[in-house]
Amino acid sequence: MFGDMMNMMGKLKETQRKVEDTKKRLDTVLIDETSNDGKLKITLTANRTIKSIVIDNQLLEDKDQLEDYLILTLNKAIEKATKVNETELASVAKEGMPNIPGIDLFK
């Protein structure tokens, strides 16, 4: 029994290391989102860090319109990045979790 517990602890530590490695890798995964008309382009990492914002000069003429574009496009980009982030981390975590009878953490 003690050996099983040690094996499980080792597996959990390995999973934790893999999760941390995955988080670092997600800093290099870029997500691009562009407004429907192409006037605004946002790039962020899968860890939801904004890397660039490209704004068409036409949007600079209308502050309210620019704000609306930023909100809509940023929210879409963050949603995409969150899906990638959660999928990748869940995959690593599920792969490394010990099989404990009666507990299914990833239904």
XYZ file of C-alpha atoms in Angstrom:
107
model
C 0.000 0.000 0.000
C 2.816 2.408 0.880
C 4.436 1.680 -2.493
C 1.174 2.489 -4.270
C 0.984 5.789 -2.401
C 4.582 6.666 -3.331
C 3.916 5.747 -6.953
C 0.808 7.942 -6.947
C 2.717 10.880 -5.426
C 5.441 10.509 -8.049
C 2.864 10.485 -10.800
C 1.204 13.606 -9.384
C 4.559 15.438 -9.257
C 5.267 14.436 -12.854
C 1.831 15.693 -13.888
C 2.442 18.979 -12.086
C 5.727 19.379 -13.990
C 3.972 18.638 -17.292
C 1.253 21.199 -16.502
C 3.916 23.847 -15.809
C 5.727 22.943 -19.046
C 2.443 23.204 -20.943
C 1.750 26.647 -19.455
C 5.170 27.817 -20.660
C 4.526 26.366 -24.117
C 1.145 28.119 -24.288
C 3.025 31.428 -24.030
C 4.295 30.679 -27.548
C 0.928 29.670 -29.031
C -0.526 32.723 -30.771
C -4.232 33.323 -31.318
C -5.280 35.844 -33.974
C -8.688 37.461 -34.039
C -9.817 39.961 -36.657
C -12.982 42.045 -36.728
C -15.539 41.005 -39.351
C -14.501 43.817 -41.685
C -10.772 43.455 -41.049
C -10.330 46.887 -39.477
C -8.960 45.534 -36.203
C -6.610 42.620 -35.600
C -5.588 41.333 -32.180
C -2.963 38.713 -31.414
C -2.618 37.142 -27.993
C -1.056 34.045 -26.485
C -3.037 31.012 -25.380
C -2.272 32.249 -21.851
C -4.265 35.380 -22.739
C -1.412 37.893 -22.933
C -1.967 40.516 -25.645
C 0.922 40.572 -28.114
C -0.292 43.061 -30.704
C -3.192 45.220 -31.784
C -3.420 46.531 -35.353
C -5.978 49.287 -35.934
C -7.114 50.570 -39.323
C -6.712 54.368 -39.530
C -10.425 54.725 -40.287
C -11.267 53.497 -36.780
C -9.116 56.235 -35.246
C -11.651 58.816 -36.419
C -14.456 57.504 -34.180
C -13.569 56.821 -30.537
C -16.868 55.093 -29.711
C -16.619 52.802 -32.727
C -13.006 51.925 -31.867
C -13.983 51.074 -28.299
C -16.793 48.815 -29.560
C -14.421 47.068 -31.958
C -11.852 46.550 -29.206
C -14.391 45.082 -26.808
C -15.922 42.704 -29.364
C -12.653 41.550 -30.896
C -10.805 41.210 -27.594
C -13.626 39.160 -26.120
C -13.639 36.800 -29.115
C -9.848 36.443 -28.950
C -9.900 35.783 -25.194
C -12.631 33.176 -25.649
C -10.568 31.350 -28.287
C -7.408 31.512 -26.183
C -9.263 30.254 -23.110
C -10.578 27.232 -25.030
C -7.086 26.344 -26.258
C -5.622 26.868 -22.786
C -8.231 24.793 -20.971
C -8.145 21.977 -23.544
C -4.354 21.692 -23.417
C -4.101 21.818 -19.618
C -6.998 19.393 -19.109
C -5.399 16.951 -21.513
C -2.089 16.987 -19.634
C -3.775 16.769 -16.244
C -6.060 13.917 -17.244
C -3.196 11.960 -18.778
C -1.200 12.116 -15.560
C -3.864 11.581 -12.951
C -3.753 8.286 -11.095
C -6.715 5.967 -11.506
C -8.546 6.183 -8.202
C -11.593 3.890 -8.164
C -14.851 5.766 -7.798
C -13.394 9.162 -8.685
C -13.786 10.533 -12.186
C -12.507 14.104 -12.216
C -12.933 14.610 -15.954
C -16.490 13.667 -16.892
